[in-house]
Structure formats: structure tokens, C-alpha cells
Amino acid sequence: MASKALRSSLFRQATSSSCTSTNQQRGMAIPADPLGRFRQLANSTPVDEKPRVLITGSLGQLGRGLATMLRFMYGEDSVVMTDIRKVRADENDVCNYHYLDILNEGAIDEAIVNGRVNTLIHFSALLSAVGEQNVPLALKVNCQGVQNILEVAKRHSLKVFIPSTIGAFGPETPRVDTPDITVQRPKTIYGVSKVYAELLGEYYHHRFGVDFRSLRFPGIISATKPGGGTTDYAIKIFYDALKDGHHVCYLNPDTRLPMMYDTDCTASVLFFLAAQSSQLSMRTYNVTGFSFTPEEIAASIRKFMPDFRITYEICPLRQKIADSWPQSLNDNIARSDWAWKNDYGLDETTEIMIALIKREMAREKGEAPKAVIA
Ligand SMILES: NC(=O)C1=CN([C@@H]2O[C@H](COP(=O)(O)OP(=O)(O)OC[C@H]3O[C@@H](n4cnc5c(N)ncnc54)[C@H](O)[C@@H]3O)[C@@H](O)[C@H]2O)C=CC1
Ligand SMILES: CC(=O)[C@H](N)C(=O)O
């Protein structure tokens, strides 16, 4: 079932940038060489500007793929991975890994100095659903943690990336084509803490000259374990499709949310960090891929697995959160300021997720090779 473009991406064999697979959203297509844009960026980075990056919370959903891409682009010693949990024996994509609790500011200093780090990517956080279950911890990790990170960035003149989220918007926000600057007023502790991070980062930029950068991500779809968010269903649905042919969805069939494929998320971070400060008219930008409802992603899966079934058991907590978030984001300013562009639409994402999970399942049975970037 996999297209030629997909096979190319999985096995890193593509050589040209011509398109072989089309998608209805924004009339896009998967590039035949999915790593081409990353290779080009690495080749165009002057030696004295090569990033040496420390990632906090790097064992979460987004950190591992980003670390793998950074190593591919800038070499094995370009990334220091940190988190607070022990690495499992099967996590063989984890390298140069150290324990780092972001609530310990002195320990962050130490890791930056010892690792000769010039760029800090701050991924540690409690996401929307788990944040509601432990508000005091969410406040500590998401607010105190950000304060510590910004102080360290100021002290060591670091470039610092702290992601924000669609969760930084609320029910009073215009929900369709949500612009960068609008009413926010989120109703989750996650959203409140992310607005704080956006504003505090911008304050450190204007007041102290810290090179703070932030992107408001939509839900990210990847073949890695999600950390307890409202958009997690859009990952689990693929695992359930392949294991059971059936997914029980906790959101209503018509709940539309903006999403993005993992590799586009990684690209947004790396191209944004590589942009010159003079290109940036803002420090916090929306970025997005495509929007869909549970019914629409199920229909996309059925193009590859015609017998797939979806049923619904609504989780009131997550439904309420989803109902307060944008249905689609406007990211035109990122597109014009620093040439942001997503490469993957819904059907490409579906095709790749199915292929990656099939490989993961085969690997578990000892039938497939290990690391893949797609
Ligand atoms: N995954 C998504 O769909 C989206 C993610 N984001 C943001 O991107 C960032 C990364 O997200 P994910 O990887 O999905 O999160 P995740 O929940 O999968 O990973 C977060 C990591 O932070 C670590 N952590 C928790 N407390 C810590 C502490 N005291 N010190 C150090 N590390 C600690 C956890 O061990 C975990 O590995 C977060 O800031 C999140 O808000 C934004 C929008 C969408
Ligand atoms: C969109 C996010 O920030 C995250 N995936 C969540 O659902 O909490």
C-alpha cells in the first residue's frame, strides 16, 4: 500500500525533490526526499553558528525525534538529551543522556556549562489533560521551570526555544483561522502556564535581550508515546487500528482540531531557530499543518484499512478542553517572516503512521531494522 514517496522516506533512499504523492489539503505532496530540507539547512549553516543543543524533557513525545534529526544534521555531539526518568533498554535512539530536573536551576547551569551548550530547547511540561489532574505540579513544572530556563538563558546568552500550544487560546478566541495576536484567556492550567511562558519569554527578550523564540504548536502526530494531552487520540487511533482494527474515541465525531505531523514539527523548530533575528517580526508564532475531526481521520485510515471502525465514549474533561481550543490556526506570519511551510497533509500522515507502526510491530517481533526518520 505504501507509496513510492513513503518507501523513499522510510529507507532514506530518495535523491530528488520531485513529488510522487498528492494530497487534498493545500494541494501538497510529500517530498520524495524528506530529509532534503534538513540536509540543506545543515549544509548552509556556518561552522561557527552550528547549534550545540540541550533538550529538556527529551524523552517525551517530541524530544526524541528532534534529537535524532539534530544528530543527523550537526553530528553526534551536537545534542545533550536530558529528562528525569531512566532510559529503558529498548530506547536505543537515546544518546548523550543526563538526568536534569528543571526545577533545579543550579543543575541547569551546570549542564549548560559542562555541555558547552549555545541553544536550549525546553520541552519539559505537563500537558493539558495531566495538568488538570495535578495543578500544583503543573504550576511548578510549567511556570517555575520556565522561569529557571529563562534565567539560565540570560546568564549564558543562550538562544532559547520554549514551545507554546493551541491550548494557550480559550473559548473567547475566534476558533476558525485563529490569528497570532487575538484574545487568549485559556481555561486550563496548561494554557494559563503557556500564556505565562509566552509573555515571560517576550519580557526577557525585550528587557534583557534574551534570544527567546516560541511556536504555538497544534496537536502533534508522531509514532512516539504522547504525554497526556487532549489531542493524544490522533496517535492512539493508529495503534488501535493496527492492533484491533477499532478505536474508541474520547472526543465527539465532529470535534475539529488543528494538527501537524512530527517531521513538520521538527522542521518548524529547526528552521525557526536558524532564522536571523532580523527576520522575526514577533517572538511567538502560530504554526500548523491541517485540521480534522475524528470522523475525518477515521475516513483517512479507511483509505488504507477499509475495515477500520471508530466508536465513541466521550471523556467530559478532554471534550471540554477541545471545545475551548481553535479549530484551525492562521500561520501566515510564520510563512512570510521565515518561510515556514509544512510538507505533510492528513493522508500523508496517515500513510506514514501506518507504515511506521507496522515497522515498530515487526521490530518487536525481531523482523525489521531499527531507527527510521520519516
Ligand atoms: N505533543 C504535542 O502535541 C504538543 C506539545 N507541545 C509542547 O511541546 C513540549 C514537548 O511536548 P511533549 O514531548 O509532547 O511532552 P511529553 O509530556 O511527552 O514530555 C514532557 C517531558 O517532560 C519531562 N518532565 C516532567 N517534569 C520534569 C522536570 N521536573 N524536569 C525535567 N523534565 C521533566 C517528562 O519526564 C517528559 O518526558 C511541551 O512543552 C508541550 O507543551 C505543544 C503543543 C503540542
Ligand atoms: C495541543 C497540545 O498542546 C497537547 N497535545 C495537548 O493536547 O495537551
Tab-separated table of C-alpha atoms and ligand atoms in Angstrom:
chain	number	residue	atom	x	y	z
A	1	MET	CA	0.000	0.000	0.000
A	2	ALA	CA	2.884	2.406	0.761
A	3	SER	CA	3.581	4.947	-1.990
A	4	LYS	CA	6.961	5.320	-3.637
A	5	ALA	CA	7.441	8.563	-1.690
A	6	LEU	CA	6.753	6.789	1.569
A	7	ARG	CA	9.162	3.950	0.844
A	8	SER	CA	11.776	6.554	-0.022
A	9	SER	CA	11.243	8.369	3.221
A	10	LEU	CA	11.394	5.210	5.269
A	11	PHE	CA	14.610	3.953	3.806
A	12	ARG	CA	16.305	7.319	3.176
A	13	GLN	CA	16.913	6.359	-0.448
A	14	ALA	CA	15.320	9.303	-2.239
A	15	THR	CA	17.573	11.630	-4.205
A	16	SER	CA	15.416	14.222	-5.963
A	17	SER	CA	12.855	16.724	-4.674
A	18	SER	CA	10.138	15.849	-7.215
A	19	CYS	CA	6.692	14.921	-5.907
A	20	THR	CA	5.169	11.468	-6.222
A	21	SER	CA	2.160	11.521	-3.944
A	22	THR	CA	-0.526	14.185	-3.742
A	23	ASN	CA	-2.887	15.255	-1.005
A	24	GLN	CA	-6.049	17.301	-0.984
A	25	GLN	CA	-5.053	19.666	1.839
A	26	ARG	CA	-3.426	22.786	0.459
A	27	GLY	CA	-2.734	20.734	-2.708
A	28	MET	CA	0.502	19.469	-1.172
A	29	ALA	CA	2.630	16.385	-1.699
A	30	ILE	CA	5.248	14.503	0.280
A	31	PRO	CA	8.701	15.445	-0.993
A	32	ALA	CA	10.497	12.450	-2.494
A	33	ASP	CA	13.500	13.338	-0.335
A	34	PRO	CA	12.006	14.060	3.089
A	35	LEU	CA	15.412	14.725	4.616
A	36	GLY	CA	16.473	17.109	1.848
A	37	ARG	CA	15.349	20.306	3.584
A	38	PHE	CA	17.209	19.299	6.761
A	39	ARG	CA	20.385	18.401	4.854
A	40	GLN	CA	20.259	21.742	3.036
A	41	LEU	CA	19.817	23.665	6.257
A	42	ALA	CA	22.759	21.858	7.865
A	43	ASN	CA	24.975	22.493	4.840
A	44	SER	CA	24.118	26.188	4.798
A	45	THR	CA	24.885	26.720	8.500
A	46	PRO	CA	28.308	28.378	9.003
A	47	VAL	CA	30.621	26.292	11.222
A	48	ASP	CA	30.730	28.953	13.946
A	49	GLU	CA	26.884	29.049	14.062
A	50	LYS	CA	26.347	25.303	14.432
A	51	PRO	CA	23.967	24.699	17.302
A	52	ARG	CA	25.024	22.740	20.334
A	53	VAL	CA	21.663	21.972	21.871
A	54	LEU	CA	20.413	20.874	25.266
A	55	ILE	CA	16.871	19.478	25.217
A	56	THR	CA	14.910	19.312	28.472
A	57	GLY	CA	12.139	16.712	28.734
A	58	SER	CA	13.810	14.982	25.801
A	59	LEU	CA	12.321	11.542	26.496
A	60	GLY	CA	8.795	12.817	25.833
A	61	GLN	CA	6.780	12.646	22.620
A	62	LEU	CA	8.658	15.391	20.750
A	63	GLY	CA	12.190	15.291	22.137
A	64	ARG	CA	13.474	12.042	20.703
A	65	GLY	CA	12.679	12.766	17.058
A	66	LEU	CA	14.164	16.233	17.336
A	67	ALA	CA	17.354	14.871	18.932
A	68	THR	CA	17.694	12.261	16.169
A	69	MET	CA	17.314	14.944	13.491
A	70	LEU	CA	19.844	17.253	15.166
A	71	ARG	CA	22.404	14.438	15.309
A	72	PHE	CA	21.739	13.676	11.623
A	73	MET	CA	22.266	17.364	10.733
A	74	TYR	CA	25.038	18.538	13.022
A	75	GLY	CA	26.757	15.402	14.317
A	76	GLU	CA	26.607	13.067	17.284
A	77	ASP	CA	27.924	15.572	19.833
A	78	SER	CA	25.510	18.368	18.856
A	79	VAL	CA	22.798	17.302	21.319
A	80	VAL	CA	22.603	16.786	25.062
A	81	MET	CA	19.412	14.895	25.929
A	82	THR	CA	18.014	15.387	29.443
A	83	ASP	CA	14.960	14.321	31.431
A	84	ILE	CA	14.093	12.987	34.869
A	85	ARG	CA	13.387	9.355	34.137
A	86	LYS	CA	15.553	6.338	33.496
A	87	VAL	CA	16.076	5.308	29.888
A	88	ARG	CA	14.570	1.900	29.062
A	89	ALA	CA	16.771	-0.746	27.486
A	90	ASP	CA	14.761	-0.636	24.233
A	91	GLU	CA	15.146	3.171	23.826
A	92	ASN	CA	18.219	2.830	21.654
A	93	ASP	CA	17.786	6.218	19.955
A	94	VAL	CA	18.712	7.946	23.219
A	95	CYS	CA	22.351	9.179	23.296
A	96	ASN	CA	24.406	11.550	25.434
A	97	TYR	CA	21.650	11.439	28.031
A	98	HIS	CA	21.768	13.034	31.523
A	99	TYR	CA	19.367	13.413	34.417
A	100	LEU	CA	18.193	17.031	34.692
A	101	ASP	CA	15.318	18.281	36.850
A	102	ILE	CA	14.318	21.693	35.502
A	103	LEU	CA	13.160	22.723	38.950
A	104	ASN	CA	16.851	22.782	39.957
A	105	GLU	CA	18.239	25.966	38.414
A	106	GLY	CA	21.817	25.253	39.515
A	107	ALA	CA	21.718	21.870	37.800
A	108	ILE	CA	20.603	23.517	34.537
A	109	ASP	CA	23.561	25.935	34.797
A	110	GLU	CA	25.894	23.008	35.338
A	111	ALA	CA	24.569	21.069	32.342
A	112	ILE	CA	24.862	24.133	30.081
A	113	VAL	CA	28.426	24.901	31.153
A	114	ASN	CA	29.653	21.300	31.101
A	115	GLY	CA	27.990	20.609	27.754
A	116	ARG	CA	29.241	23.865	26.109
A	117	VAL	CA	25.652	24.467	25.053
A	118	ASN	CA	24.572	27.510	22.989
A	119	THR	CA	20.896	26.590	22.386
A	120	LEU	CA	18.313	25.464	24.908
A	121	ILE	CA	15.160	23.653	23.744
A	122	HIS	CA	12.794	23.456	26.657
A	123	PHE	CA	10.318	20.592	26.230
A	124	SER	CA	9.635	19.657	29.872
A	125	ALA	CA	5.983	20.299	30.689
A	126	LEU	CA	2.772	18.787	31.978
A	127	LEU	CA	0.268	18.715	29.096
A	128	SER	CA	-3.404	19.660	29.119
A	129	ALA	CA	-5.135	16.558	30.480
A	130	VAL	CA	-2.496	15.561	33.060
A	131	GLY	CA	-2.114	19.209	34.102
A	132	GLU	CA	-5.762	19.307	35.178
A	133	GLN	CA	-5.139	16.247	37.356
A	134	ASN	CA	-2.249	17.846	39.282
A	135	VAL	CA	-2.467	21.638	39.222
A	136	PRO	CA	0.277	22.313	41.821
A	137	LEU	CA	2.753	20.167	39.898
A	138	ALA	CA	1.728	21.758	36.581
A	139	LEU	CA	2.352	25.199	38.079
A	140	LYS	CA	5.781	24.142	39.302
A	141	VAL	CA	6.951	22.407	36.138
A	142	ASN	CA	5.329	24.762	33.613
A	143	CYS	CA	5.885	28.101	35.389
A	144	GLN	CA	8.789	27.696	37.821
A	145	GLY	CA	10.552	25.561	35.193
A	146	VAL	CA	10.197	28.292	32.553
A	147	GLN	CA	11.478	30.934	34.986
A	148	ASN	CA	14.572	28.818	35.675
A	149	ILE	CA	15.179	28.209	31.982
A	150	LEU	CA	14.930	31.911	31.115
A	151	GLU	CA	17.275	32.908	33.956
A	152	VAL	CA	19.850	30.374	32.763
A	153	ALA	CA	19.405	31.528	29.151
A	154	LYS	CA	20.007	35.118	30.260
A	155	ARG	CA	23.105	34.203	32.282
A	156	HIS	CA	24.751	32.212	29.495
A	157	SER	CA	23.481	34.222	26.472
A	158	LEU	CA	21.656	31.219	25.019
A	159	LYS	CA	19.189	31.010	22.194
A	160	VAL	CA	16.118	29.509	23.887
A	161	PHE	CA	13.089	27.786	22.361
A	162	ILE	CA	10.006	27.185	24.524
A	163	PRO	CA	7.004	25.755	22.654
A	164	SER	CA	3.525	27.086	23.194
A	165	THR	CA	0.308	25.459	22.044
A	166	ILE	CA	-3.221	25.886	20.708
A	167	GLY	CA	-4.022	25.365	24.409
A	168	ALA	CA	-2.875	28.954	25.001
A	169	PHE	CA	-6.191	30.028	23.415
A	170	GLY	CA	-9.621	29.804	25.026
A	171	PRO	CA	-13.351	29.837	24.314
A	172	GLU	CA	-13.384	33.615	23.710
A	173	THR	CA	-10.748	33.259	20.966
A	174	PRO	CA	-12.014	33.240	17.341
A	175	ARG	CA	-11.937	29.481	16.682
A	176	VAL	CA	-11.529	29.395	12.918
A	177	ASP	CA	-8.296	30.592	11.307
A	178	THR	CA	-7.138	31.875	14.704
A	179	PRO	CA	-4.589	34.669	14.218
A	180	ASP	CA	-1.334	35.107	16.183
A	181	ILE	CA	-2.492	38.158	18.086
A	182	THR	CA	-6.000	37.785	19.495
A	183	VAL	CA	-7.915	37.209	22.717
A	184	GLN	CA	-6.368	34.215	24.548
A	185	ARG	CA	-7.882	33.623	28.036
A	186	PRO	CA	-7.333	29.817	28.226
A	187	LYS	CA	-9.331	27.809	30.757
A	188	THR	CA	-6.799	25.028	31.567
A	189	ILE	CA	-3.791	25.330	33.865
A	190	TYR	CA	-1.709	24.139	30.903
A	191	GLY	CA	-2.967	27.022	28.772
A	192	VAL	CA	-2.555	29.566	31.558
A	193	SER	CA	1.040	28.425	32.121
A	194	LYS	CA	1.782	28.577	28.375
A	195	VAL	CA	0.494	32.156	28.115
A	196	TYR	CA	2.790	32.911	31.062
A	197	ALA	CA	5.717	31.287	29.217
A	198	GLU	CA	4.983	33.290	26.035
A	199	LEU	CA	4.767	36.578	27.914
A	200	LEU	CA	7.702	35.931	30.244
A	201	GLY	CA	9.903	34.866	27.324
A	202	GLU	CA	8.969	38.003	25.401
A	203	TYR	CA	9.679	40.073	28.525
A	204	TYR	CA	13.156	38.512	28.864
A	205	HIS	CA	13.739	39.293	25.197
A	206	HIS	CA	12.753	42.974	25.441
A	207	ARG	CA	14.177	43.603	28.904
A	208	PHE	CA	17.389	41.548	28.821
A	209	GLY	CA	17.986	40.784	25.126
A	210	VAL	CA	17.464	37.026	25.551
A	211	ASP	CA	17.037	35.361	22.128
A	212	PHE	CA	13.700	33.788	23.112
A	213	ARG	CA	11.629	32.039	20.430
A	214	SER	CA	8.296	30.233	20.717
A	215	LEU	CA	5.896	28.454	18.363
A	216	ARG	CA	2.281	27.667	19.125
A	217	PHE	CA	2.014	24.050	18.010
A	218	PRO	CA	-1.242	22.302	17.169
A	219	GLY	CA	-1.602	18.632	18.243
A	220	ILE	CA	1.473	16.745	17.032
A	221	ILE	CA	1.075	13.313	15.434
A	222	SER	CA	4.076	11.024	15.818
A	223	ALA	CA	4.861	7.359	16.277
A	224	THR	CA	6.076	8.066	19.827
A	225	LYS	CA	4.150	7.868	23.063
A	226	PRO	CA	2.123	11.028	23.836
A	227	GLY	CA	2.385	12.607	27.287
A	228	GLY	CA	-1.239	13.084	28.388
A	229	GLY	CA	-2.799	15.725	26.162
A	230	THR	CA	-6.218	16.290	24.637
A	231	THR	CA	-5.020	15.566	21.086
A	232	ASP	CA	-3.459	12.177	22.017
A	233	TYR	CA	-6.348	10.281	20.377
A	234	ALA	CA	-4.901	11.229	16.990
A	235	ILE	CA	-1.900	8.995	17.778
A	236	LYS	CA	-3.667	6.188	19.619
A	237	ILE	CA	-6.121	5.778	16.761
A	238	PHE	CA	-3.302	4.453	14.542
A	239	TYR	CA	-2.009	1.972	17.140
A	240	ASP	CA	-5.564	0.740	17.757
A	241	ALA	CA	-6.237	0.499	14.013
A	242	LEU	CA	-3.238	-1.770	13.544
A	243	LYS	CA	-3.710	-3.826	16.695
A	244	ASP	CA	-7.507	-4.211	16.850
A	245	GLY	CA	-8.978	-2.572	13.729
A	246	HIS	CA	-11.091	-0.467	16.121
A	247	HIS	CA	-10.637	2.753	18.101
A	248	VAL	CA	-12.836	4.053	20.922
A	249	CYS	CA	-12.578	7.831	20.675
A	250	TYR	CA	-12.927	10.120	23.707
A	251	LEU	CA	-13.881	13.163	21.578
A	252	ASN	CA	-17.127	13.759	19.650
A	253	PRO	CA	-17.116	12.711	15.967
A	254	ASP	CA	-17.262	16.349	14.796
A	255	THR	CA	-14.627	17.888	17.117
A	256	ARG	CA	-12.275	19.688	14.740
A	257	LEU	CA	-8.731	20.445	15.915
A	258	PRO	CA	-5.560	21.619	14.183
A	259	MET	CA	-2.725	19.062	13.952
A	260	MET	CA	0.706	18.573	12.383
A	261	TYR	CA	2.938	15.625	11.520
A	262	ASP	CA	6.050	15.117	13.659
A	263	THR	CA	8.648	15.790	10.941
A	264	ASP	CA	6.968	19.107	10.121
A	265	CYS	CA	7.050	19.951	13.825
A	266	THR	CA	10.780	19.189	13.936
A	267	ALA	CA	11.287	21.294	10.789
A	268	SER	CA	9.385	24.219	12.276
A	269	VAL	CA	11.666	24.248	15.335
A	270	LEU	CA	14.915	23.910	13.398
A	271	PHE	CA	14.114	26.433	10.652
A	272	PHE	CA	12.741	28.911	13.183
A	273	LEU	CA	15.882	28.603	15.303
A	274	ALA	CA	18.039	29.069	12.209
A	275	ALA	CA	16.232	32.269	11.142
A	276	GLN	CA	18.124	35.520	11.673
A	277	SER	CA	16.680	37.701	14.435
A	278	SER	CA	16.171	40.437	11.826
A	279	GLN	CA	13.642	38.169	10.022
A	280	LEU	CA	11.407	37.878	13.085
A	281	SER	CA	8.645	40.434	13.495
A	282	MET	CA	7.436	38.560	16.599
A	283	ARG	CA	8.840	36.117	19.145
A	284	THR	CA	5.769	33.830	19.363
A	285	TYR	CA	4.226	32.491	16.143
A	286	ASN	CA	1.380	30.127	15.237
A	287	VAL	CA	2.391	27.148	13.063
A	288	THR	CA	0.059	24.461	11.770
A	289	GLY	CA	-0.403	21.550	9.398
A	290	PHE	CA	-4.050	20.628	8.778
A	291	SER	CA	-7.313	20.263	10.732
A	292	PHE	CA	-9.651	17.286	11.000
A	293	THR	CA	-12.384	15.683	13.104
A	294	PRO	CA	-12.323	12.083	14.460
A	295	GLU	CA	-14.704	11.111	11.636
A	296	GLU	CA	-12.329	12.571	9.048
A	297	ILE	CA	-9.195	10.876	10.379
A	298	ALA	CA	-11.142	7.597	10.529
A	299	ALA	CA	-12.086	8.095	6.870
A	300	SER	CA	-8.427	8.714	6.016
A	301	ILE	CA	-7.415	5.478	7.815
A	302	ARG	CA	-10.129	3.601	5.897
A	303	LYS	CA	-8.381	4.545	2.625
A	304	PHE	CA	-5.585	2.198	3.765
A	305	MET	CA	-7.549	-0.150	6.058
A	306	PRO	CA	-11.134	-0.357	4.698
A	307	ASP	CA	-12.435	-2.387	7.681
A	308	PHE	CA	-11.298	0.110	10.334
A	309	ARG	CA	-14.031	1.070	12.828
A	310	ILE	CA	-14.377	4.023	15.207
A	311	THR	CA	-16.863	4.269	18.090
A	312	TYR	CA	-17.262	6.947	20.741
A	313	GLU	CA	-17.130	7.124	24.560
A	314	ILE	CA	-16.779	10.787	25.362
A	315	CYS	CA	-14.380	11.926	28.111
A	316	PRO	CA	-16.040	15.081	29.515
A	317	LEU	CA	-12.728	16.592	30.680
A	318	ARG	CA	-10.989	16.309	27.327
A	319	GLN	CA	-14.110	17.204	25.341
A	320	LYS	CA	-14.488	20.424	27.316
A	321	ILE	CA	-10.843	21.279	26.705
A	322	ALA	CA	-11.094	20.522	22.968
A	323	ASP	CA	-14.256	22.638	22.689
A	324	SER	CA	-12.324	25.624	24.051
A	325	TRP	CA	-9.467	25.358	21.508
A	326	PRO	CA	-9.170	26.681	17.934
A	327	GLN	CA	-10.403	24.520	15.062
A	328	SER	CA	-7.771	25.907	12.714
A	329	LEU	CA	-4.779	28.224	13.058
A	330	ASN	CA	-3.617	31.017	10.809
A	331	ASP	CA	0.177	30.776	10.441
A	332	ASN	CA	0.632	33.260	7.575
A	333	ILE	CA	3.064	35.437	9.507
A	334	ALA	CA	5.443	32.482	10.134
A	335	ARG	CA	5.134	31.629	6.423
A	336	SER	CA	6.098	35.123	5.327
A	337	ASP	CA	8.672	36.050	8.020
A	338	TRP	CA	10.875	32.938	7.984
A	339	ALA	CA	9.407	30.837	5.142
A	340	TRP	CA	7.674	28.253	7.350
A	341	LYS	CA	5.970	25.556	5.307
A	342	ASN	CA	4.506	22.173	6.228
A	343	ASP	CA	5.122	19.230	3.895
A	344	TYR	CA	2.560	16.716	5.237
A	345	GLY	CA	-1.234	16.659	4.970
A	346	LEU	CA	-3.696	14.262	6.587
A	347	ASP	CA	-3.386	11.400	4.105
A	348	GLU	CA	0.436	11.518	4.021
A	349	THR	CA	0.454	11.489	7.811
A	350	THR	CA	-1.923	8.512	7.856
A	351	GLU	CA	0.158	6.600	5.339
A	352	ILE	CA	3.394	7.230	7.220
A	353	MET	CA	1.958	6.498	10.665
A	354	ILE	CA	0.591	3.162	9.474
A	355	ALA	CA	3.935	2.243	7.917
A	356	LEU	CA	5.949	3.338	10.984
A	357	ILE	CA	3.743	1.445	13.413
A	358	LYS	CA	3.847	-1.661	11.218
A	359	ARG	CA	7.645	-1.443	11.318
A	360	GLU	CA	7.581	-0.948	15.085
A	361	MET	CA	5.397	-4.049	15.446
A	362	ALA	CA	7.686	-6.033	13.145
A	363	ARG	CA	10.716	-4.826	15.107
A	364	GLU	CA	9.129	-6.005	18.344
A	365	LYS	CA	8.925	-9.426	16.725
A	366	GLY	CA	12.582	-9.104	15.615
A	367	GLU	CA	11.630	-8.814	11.919
A	368	ALA	CA	12.758	-5.268	10.965
A	369	PRO	CA	15.772	-2.914	11.173
A	370	LYS	CA	15.858	-0.220	13.877
A	371	ALA	CA	15.947	3.610	13.580
A	372	VAL	CA	13.990	5.407	10.856
A	373	ILE	CA	13.459	9.096	10.102
A	374	ALA	CA	10.351	9.685	8.003
B	1	LIG	N1	2.864	16.886	21.824
B	1	LIG	C1	2.053	17.846	21.382
B	1	LIG	O1	1.059	17.590	20.686
B	1	LIG	C2	2.362	19.262	21.733
B	1	LIG	C3	3.393	19.622	22.568
B	1	LIG	N2	3.616	20.923	22.871
B	1	LIG	C4	4.690	21.289	23.788
B	1	LIG	O2	5.910	20.681	23.378
B	1	LIG	C5	6.672	20.322	24.535
B	1	LIG	C6	7.028	18.861	24.461
B	1	LIG	O3	5.812	18.123	24.442
B	1	LIG	P1	5.785	16.534	24.551
B	1	LIG	O4	7.082	15.958	24.158
B	1	LIG	O5	4.551	16.104	23.857
B	1	LIG	O6	5.546	16.353	26.105
B	1	LIG	P2	5.650	14.994	26.965
B	1	LIG	O7	4.647	15.100	28.055
B	1	LIG	O8	5.621	13.818	26.076
B	1	LIG	O9	7.111	15.112	27.567
B	1	LIG	C7	7.434	16.019	28.586
B	1	LIG	C8	8.665	15.531	29.309
B	1	LIG	O10	8.935	16.425	30.388
B	1	LIG	C9	9.522	15.675	31.408
B	1	LIG	N3	9.462	16.350	32.701
B	1	LIG	C10	8.407	16.439	33.552
B	1	LIG	N4	8.796	17.069	34.690
B	1	LIG	C11	10.102	17.392	34.529
B	1	LIG	C12	11.066	18.032	35.366
B	1	LIG	N5	10.774	18.478	36.603
B	1	LIG	N6	12.318	18.182	34.883
B	1	LIG	C13	12.656	17.737	33.657
B	1	LIG	N7	11.789	17.109	32.838
B	1	LIG	C14	10.520	16.939	33.283
B	1	LIG	C15	8.760	14.352	31.404
B	1	LIG	O11	9.518	13.316	32.018
B	1	LIG	C16	8.519	14.128	29.913
B	1	LIG	O12	9.455	13.232	29.350
B	1	LIG	C17	5.818	20.701	25.747
B	1	LIG	O13	6.233	21.953	26.221
B	1	LIG	C18	4.422	20.812	25.190
B	1	LIG	O14	3.660	21.735	25.896
B	1	LIG	C19	2.843	21.928	22.367
B	1	LIG	C20	1.791	21.632	21.567
B	1	LIG	C21	1.510	20.306	21.122
B	2	LIG	C1	-2.076	20.507	21.778
B	2	LIG	C2	-1.234	20.262	22.964
B	2	LIG	O1	-0.647	21.173	23.483
B	2	LIG	C3	-1.136	18.897	23.535
B	2	LIG	N1	-1.039	17.876	22.534
B	2	LIG	C4	-2.341	18.617	24.393
B	2	LIG	O2	-3.322	18.080	23.841
B	2	LIG	O3	-2.315	18.976	25.581
